[in-house]
Coordinates of C-alpha atoms in Angstrom, one line a residue:
M1 CA -1.3 18.1 -16.1
D2 CA -4.8 18.9 -17.6
V3 CA -7.0 15.7 -17.8
R4 CA -10.4 17.7 -17.8
E5 CA -11.6 15.6 -20.8
A6 CA -11.4 12.7 -18.8
F7 CA -14.2 14.0 -16.6
G8 CA -17.7 15.5 -16.9
D9 CA -18.3 19.3 -17.1
F10 CA -19.2 19.5 -13.3
G11 CA -22.4 21.3 -14.4
G12 CA -20.2 24.7 -14.9
R13 CA -19.0 24.7 -11.1
S14 CA -15.5 24.3 -9.5
W15 CA -15.7 21.2 -7.3
L16 CA -12.8 21.7 -4.8
N17 CA -14.3 19.4 -2.1
T18 CA -12.5 16.0 -2.9
A19 CA -11.8 15.5 0.8
H20 CA -15.7 14.9 0.9
Q21 CA -16.2 13.3 -2.4
G22 CA -13.9 12.6 -5.2
A23 CA -15.2 13.1 -9.0
L24 CA -15.8 9.9 -10.8
P25 CA -13.8 9.7 -14.2
R26 CA -15.6 8.9 -17.4
C27 CA -13.8 5.6 -17.7
A28 CA -15.4 4.6 -14.5
A29 CA -18.8 5.8 -15.4
N30 CA -18.5 3.7 -18.5
A31 CA -17.5 0.8 -16.4
A32 CA -20.5 1.3 -14.3
A33 CA -22.8 1.2 -17.3
E34 CA -21.2 -1.8 -18.6
A35 CA -21.8 -3.6 -15.2
V36 CA -25.4 -2.5 -15.2
S37 CA -25.6 -4.0 -18.5
W38 CA -24.4 -7.4 -17.0
K39 CA -27.3 -7.4 -14.5
T40 CA -29.9 -6.7 -17.3
H41 CA -28.5 -9.8 -19.0
P42 CA -27.6 -12.0 -16.0
F43 CA -26.2 -14.8 -18.0
E44 CA -23.3 -12.4 -18.6
L45 CA -22.3 -12.5 -14.9
A46 CA -21.8 -16.2 -14.7
G47 CA -18.5 -18.0 -14.0
D48 CA -15.2 -16.2 -14.9
R49 CA -16.6 -12.6 -15.1
F50 CA -18.3 -13.0 -11.6
A51 CA -15.0 -14.2 -10.0
A52 CA -13.0 -11.6 -12.0
V53 CA -14.3 -8.6 -10.2
P54 CA -12.9 -9.1 -6.8
A55 CA -9.6 -10.5 -8.1
R56 CA -9.1 -7.6 -10.5
L57 CA -9.6 -5.0 -7.7
R58 CA -7.5 -6.8 -5.2
S59 CA -4.6 -6.9 -7.9
T60 CA -4.9 -3.1 -8.7
L61 CA -5.1 -2.1 -4.9
G62 CA -2.0 -4.2 -4.3
R63 CA -0.1 -2.3 -7.1
L64 CA -1.4 1.0 -5.6
V65 CA 0.2 0.5 -2.1
G66 CA 3.0 -2.0 -3.1
A67 CA 1.7 -5.1 -1.6
P68 CA 0.8 -8.6 -2.9
A69 CA -2.8 -9.0 -4.0
D70 CA -3.2 -11.6 -1.2
E71 CA -2.5 -9.0 1.6
I72 CA -5.6 -6.9 0.5
V73 CA -9.0 -7.0 2.2
L74 CA -11.8 -5.7 0.2
A75 CA -14.2 -3.3 2.0
N76 CA -16.9 -0.7 1.7
G77 CA -15.1 2.1 3.4
A78 CA -12.5 2.8 6.0
S79 CA -14.7 2.0 9.0
Y80 CA -14.8 -1.7 7.9
G81 CA -11.2 -2.3 8.1
L82 CA -10.8 -0.3 11.5
H83 CA -13.6 -2.5 13.1
L84 CA -12.0 -5.6 11.6
I85 CA -9.0 -4.9 13.3
A86 CA -10.4 -3.6 16.6
N87 CA -12.8 -6.5 17.0
G88 CA -10.2 -9.1 15.5
M89 CA -7.3 -8.3 18.0
S90 CA -7.0 -10.3 21.1
L91 CA -7.3 -7.2 23.5
V92 CA -8.2 -8.1 27.0
A93 CA -9.2 -6.1 30.1
G94 CA -6.1 -3.8 31.1
D95 CA -4.6 -3.5 27.4
E96 CA -4.3 0.0 26.1
V97 CA -5.2 1.8 22.9
L98 CA -3.7 4.9 21.7
L99 CA -6.0 7.4 19.9
V100 CA -5.3 11.0 18.8
R101 CA -7.7 13.8 20.3
G102 CA -9.6 15.3 17.7
D103 CA -9.0 12.9 15.1
F104 CA -11.8 11.7 12.8
P105 CA -14.6 9.7 14.3
S106 CA -13.9 6.7 12.1
N107 CA -10.7 6.1 13.8
L108 CA -12.0 6.5 17.3
L109 CA -15.4 4.7 17.4
P110 CA -14.5 1.0 16.8
W111 CA -11.9 1.2 19.8
L112 CA -14.0 3.1 22.3
G113 CA -16.6 0.3 22.0
L114 CA -13.9 -2.0 23.3
R115 CA -14.2 -0.2 26.7
R116 CA -17.1 -2.2 27.7
R117 CA -14.7 -5.3 27.8
G118 CA -12.2 -3.5 30.0
V119 CA -9.8 -2.2 27.3
L120 CA -8.3 1.2 28.1
I121 CA -8.3 4.0 25.9
R122 CA -5.5 6.5 26.4
W123 CA -5.8 10.0 24.3
L124 CA -2.8 11.5 22.7
E125 CA -3.1 15.3 23.0
P126 CA -1.2 16.4 19.7
R127 CA 0.6 19.8 19.9
R128 CA 0.0 20.4 16.1
F129 CA -3.1 18.3 15.4
V130 CA -1.2 15.1 14.4
V131 CA 1.2 13.1 16.7
G132 CA 4.8 13.2 16.6
A133 CA 7.3 10.4 17.3
Q134 CA 8.4 11.8 20.6
E135 CA 4.9 12.2 21.8
V136 CA 4.2 8.6 21.1
A137 CA 7.3 7.3 22.6
E138 CA 6.6 9.4 25.7
T139 CA 3.0 8.0 26.0
I140 CA 3.4 4.3 25.4
G141 CA 3.2 2.2 28.5
P142 CA 3.9 -1.4 29.3
R143 CA 0.1 -2.7 28.4
T144 CA 0.0 -0.4 25.1
R145 CA -1.0 -2.6 22.2
V146 CA -1.8 -0.4 19.2
L147 CA -1.9 3.1 18.0
C148 CA -4.5 4.4 15.4
A149 CA -4.1 7.7 13.4
S150 CA -4.8 9.4 10.4
W151 CA -2.1 9.8 7.8
V152 CA -3.8 13.3 6.7
H153 CA -5.6 14.9 9.3
S154 CA -9.3 15.8 8.1
F155 CA -9.8 18.8 10.2
S156 CA -6.4 20.7 9.7
G157 CA -4.7 19.3 6.6
F158 CA -1.7 18.1 8.6
V159 CA 0.5 15.0 7.6
T160 CA 1.7 12.5 10.1
D161 CA 5.3 11.4 9.7
L162 CA 4.5 7.6 9.1
D163 CA 8.3 6.6 9.1
A164 CA 9.0 8.3 12.6
V165 CA 5.8 7.5 14.3
G166 CA 5.8 3.9 12.9
A167 CA 9.4 3.4 14.2
A168 CA 8.4 4.6 17.6
C169 CA 5.8 2.1 17.6
R170 CA 7.7 -0.8 16.5
D171 CA 10.5 -0.2 18.7
R172 CA 8.3 -0.7 21.5
G173 CA 6.1 -3.6 20.1
V174 CA 2.9 -1.6 19.4
R175 CA 0.8 -2.0 16.2
F176 CA 0.5 1.1 14.1
V177 CA -3.0 1.3 12.2
V178 CA -3.2 4.1 9.9
N179 CA -6.3 5.7 8.1
A180 CA -4.9 6.9 4.7
T181 CA -8.4 8.1 3.3
Q182 CA -7.4 11.7 3.1
G183 CA -3.9 11.1 1.5
L184 CA -4.1 7.9 -0.5
G185 CA -4.5 8.8 -4.3
A186 CA -3.1 12.3 -3.9
R187 CA 0.4 11.1 -2.6
P188 CA 2.5 8.0 -3.1
L189 CA 2.4 5.3 -0.2
D190 CA 4.3 2.1 -0.3
V191 CA 3.5 -0.2 2.7
Q192 CA 6.5 -2.3 2.1
S193 CA 8.9 0.6 3.1
L194 CA 7.1 1.8 6.1
P195 CA 6.8 0.7 9.6
V196 CA 3.0 0.4 9.7
D197 CA 0.8 -2.6 10.3
A198 CA -2.3 -1.7 8.7
V199 CA -3.4 0.8 6.2
I200 CA -7.1 1.5 5.6
S201 CA -8.7 3.6 3.2
A202 CA -12.0 4.7 1.8
G203 CA -12.3 4.7 -2.1
W204 CA -14.7 7.7 -2.9
K205 CA -12.3 10.6 -2.3
W206 CA -8.8 10.7 -3.7
L207 CA -9.2 7.4 -5.3
C208 CA -12.0 8.6 -7.5
G209 CA -14.4 5.7 -6.7
P210 CA -18.1 5.1 -6.0
Y211 CA -19.4 5.8 -2.6
G212 CA -19.2 2.4 -0.7
T213 CA -15.8 1.5 -1.7
G214 CA -12.7 0.9 0.3
F215 CA -10.0 -1.6 1.4
C216 CA -7.7 -2.6 4.1
W217 CA -3.9 -3.7 3.8
L218 CA -2.7 -6.0 6.6
R219 CA 0.8 -6.9 7.4
P220 CA 0.9 -10.7 7.3
E221 CA 2.1 -10.8 11.0
L222 CA -0.9 -8.8 12.0
A223 CA -3.3 -10.7 9.7
V224 CA -2.5 -14.0 11.4
E225 CA -3.3 -12.7 15.0
L226 CA -6.8 -11.6 13.9
D227 CA -9.6 -13.7 14.8
P228 CA -13.0 -12.0 14.0
N229 CA -16.1 -14.3 13.6
L230 CA -16.3 -13.9 9.9
D231 CA -16.5 -16.6 7.2
Y232 CA -18.1 -15.9 4.0
W233 CA -18.7 -18.8 1.6
L234 CA -17.5 -16.9 -1.4
S235 CA -14.1 -16.3 0.2
R236 CA -13.8 -19.9 0.4
F237 CA -15.5 -21.5 -2.7
S238 CA -16.7 -20.5 -6.0
A239 CA -20.1 -20.8 -7.4
D240 CA -18.8 -23.9 -9.4
D241 CA -18.0 -25.8 -6.2
L242 CA -21.6 -25.8 -5.3
G243 CA -21.8 -28.6 -7.9
Q244 CA -19.9 -30.9 -5.7
D245 CA -21.5 -33.4 -3.4
E246 CA -20.1 -32.0 -0.3
L247 CA -17.9 -29.0 0.6
D248 CA -15.1 -28.9 3.3
L249 CA -16.5 -26.3 5.8
E250 CA -14.1 -27.2 8.4
G251 CA -10.7 -26.2 6.8
E252 CA -8.3 -23.8 8.6
R253 CA -7.6 -20.6 6.7
R254 CA -4.9 -18.7 8.6
G255 CA -2.9 -17.2 5.5
E256 CA -5.5 -15.3 3.4
S257 CA -6.3 -11.9 3.9
S258 CA -9.5 -12.5 1.7
R259 CA -10.9 -14.3 4.4
F260 CA -11.4 -10.9 6.0
D261 CA -13.3 -9.5 3.1
L262 CA -16.8 -7.8 3.3
F263 CA -19.3 -10.1 2.1
A264 CA -20.5 -9.9 -1.5
T265 CA -17.1 -9.1 -3.0
A266 CA -18.3 -9.4 -6.7
N267 CA -19.9 -6.1 -6.1
F268 CA -20.0 -5.1 -9.9
F269 CA -22.0 -1.9 -9.5
Q270 CA -19.3 -0.3 -7.2
F271 CA -16.1 -2.4 -7.7
V272 CA -16.1 -2.6 -11.4
P273 CA -16.1 1.2 -11.9
W274 CA -13.7 1.7 -8.9
T275 CA -11.2 -0.6 -10.6
A276 CA -11.4 1.2 -13.8
A277 CA -10.6 4.6 -11.8
L278 CA -7.6 3.0 -10.1
E279 CA -6.3 1.8 -13.1
W280 CA -6.8 5.0 -14.8
L281 CA -5.0 6.9 -11.7
L282 CA -2.2 4.4 -11.6
D283 CA -1.7 4.8 -15.6
L284 CA -1.1 8.7 -14.7
R285 CA 1.4 7.7 -11.9
I286 CA 0.6 8.8 -8.3
E287 CA 3.5 10.9 -8.3
N288 CA 2.4 13.0 -11.1
V289 CA -1.0 13.4 -9.5
A290 CA 0.6 14.4 -6.3
R291 CA 2.7 17.1 -8.0
H292 CA -0.3 18.4 -9.8
D293 CA -2.3 18.5 -6.7
Q294 CA 0.4 20.4 -4.8
D295 CA 0.7 23.0 -7.6
L296 CA -2.9 23.9 -7.2
V297 CA -2.5 24.3 -3.4
S298 CA 0.7 26.4 -4.0
R299 CA -1.3 28.7 -6.2
L300 CA -4.0 28.8 -3.9
L301 CA -1.7 30.0 -1.1
A302 CA 0.3 32.4 -3.2
G303 CA -2.7 34.1 -4.6
L304 CA -4.7 34.5 -1.2
D305 CA -5.3 38.1 0.1
R306 CA -3.5 37.8 3.5
S307 CA -4.9 41.0 4.4
R308 CA -8.5 39.4 4.5
Y309 CA -7.6 35.6 5.2
R310 CA -5.5 33.3 7.2
V311 CA -4.0 30.1 6.4
L312 CA -4.7 27.5 9.1
S313 CA -3.0 24.5 7.4
P314 CA 0.5 24.0 6.7
E315 CA 2.2 25.9 4.1
A316 CA 5.1 23.8 3.6
E317 CA 5.9 20.3 2.9
P318 CA 6.3 17.4 4.4
E319 CA 3.7 18.8 6.6
R320 CA 1.5 20.2 4.0
S321 CA -1.2 17.9 2.4
T322 CA -3.9 18.6 -0.3
L323 CA -6.3 19.9 2.3
A324 CA -5.9 23.6 2.6
F325 CA -7.9 25.3 5.4
L326 CA -8.5 29.0 5.3
S327 CA -10.4 31.4 7.6
A328 CA -11.5 35.3 7.3
H329 CA -9.8 37.0 10.0
D330 CA -13.2 37.2 11.9
P331 CA -14.0 33.6 11.8
E332 CA -17.7 34.1 12.3
R333 CA -17.7 35.2 8.7
N334 CA -16.7 31.7 7.3
P335 CA -20.1 30.2 7.3
E336 CA -21.4 33.2 5.1
M337 CA -18.3 32.8 2.9
H338 CA -19.0 29.3 2.4
R339 CA -22.5 30.0 1.4
K340 CA -21.5 32.8 -1.0
L341 CA -18.8 30.5 -2.7
R342 CA -21.4 27.9 -3.1
D343 CA -23.7 30.5 -4.8
A344 CA -20.8 31.5 -7.0
G345 CA -20.4 27.9 -8.2
V346 CA -17.2 27.1 -6.2
D347 CA -17.7 24.1 -3.9
V348 CA -15.6 24.0 -0.7
A349 CA -16.2 22.4 2.7
L350 CA -17.0 23.9 6.0
R351 CA -15.3 22.0 8.8
R352 CA -15.1 23.0 12.4
G353 CA -15.7 26.6 11.4
A354 CA -12.9 26.9 8.7
L355 CA -13.3 26.6 4.9
R356 CA -11.4 23.7 3.7
V357 CA -10.3 23.4 0.0
S358 CA -9.3 20.2 -1.4
P359 CA -8.4 20.2 -5.2
H360 CA -7.5 17.2 -7.0
I361 CA -6.6 15.7 -10.5
H362 CA -9.7 17.0 -12.1
N363 CA -9.2 20.5 -11.1
V364 CA -7.1 23.1 -13.1
E365 CA -5.5 26.5 -12.5
A366 CA -8.7 28.2 -13.5
D367 CA -10.5 26.7 -10.7
I368 CA -8.1 28.1 -8.3
D369 CA -8.4 31.5 -9.9
R370 CA -12.3 31.3 -9.7
L371 CA -12.1 30.5 -6.0
L372 CA -9.6 33.3 -5.1
A373 CA -11.8 35.8 -7.4
A374 CA -14.8 34.8 -5.3
L375 CA -12.9 35.3 -2.2
Q376 CA -11.9 38.8 -2.9
K377 CA -15.5 39.8 -3.7

């Protein structure tokens, strides 16, 4: 799949760092320019167009994960949804939260803050970066309420088996909260077929959106349990409602996930281009995107000089993701290699002392070959 014409020219560089920032397709950049024009002519933002911004995005995200639009919470990143759940659940002193040692900080910080009210943190010590079903089952205790973990581990590229881990949680009445940021957009996900209770994702990596975008899907059974102190007027009313003499401010709203949205959901500078990017990805079909991305990872692994470099991430599916971690046999050389790759016009990340390569739909075989050639030098 070659969709290079859908993107800019990257200034002649090979951007292989989607796990940090995804590339914005031209259709999204054009949508952003249109949204800016609305603000320069504010009369164009009135009425239906204003309301359509969050509605269209919510519907598109529902298509992405196989959920009804009214189960989608609009956010500005992954942390929003994680904090919403951590602070919205009725966790009390003595309740336990399971966290994975070495997971991305976004998954840890919201829950660690609950210790001040007596909530206990139990650390899972995974044998291979992500937890397995047996590890979870052996750790769950009578006061365990929730497990929070990454789908794809940011620092290793390992993939969590959501079916198996989710089943272990569900059998024991434990909520399973999944940060899908490093997988969603590079591999399909259907929340209706998985034993998960919440899926959270940032929008600016594999989902090709602007920075400051994200969402949260909540299983309805979890949504009705949440009780955060949030109530945004535009999640209750429209601007047209302000023409009424009086608004009903006391009504109960237990069935709508939109009541958990971040504030200012008609965020047209970000949500309009993100919707365009998501619709473009969905037209390509995520299954096709996943195949393309995995082909690039396979080309990288097949062409790597194993006499000079080691592969630290999984080399075979289903554990393998689109994040490939490489290291020189002398790991102290990795920072120098990172700088030399950057100077050669090849952008990868340095994470926990290793080189992280994360190709996506904008990349082609020539980008991988350029990386391999630079590594040989």
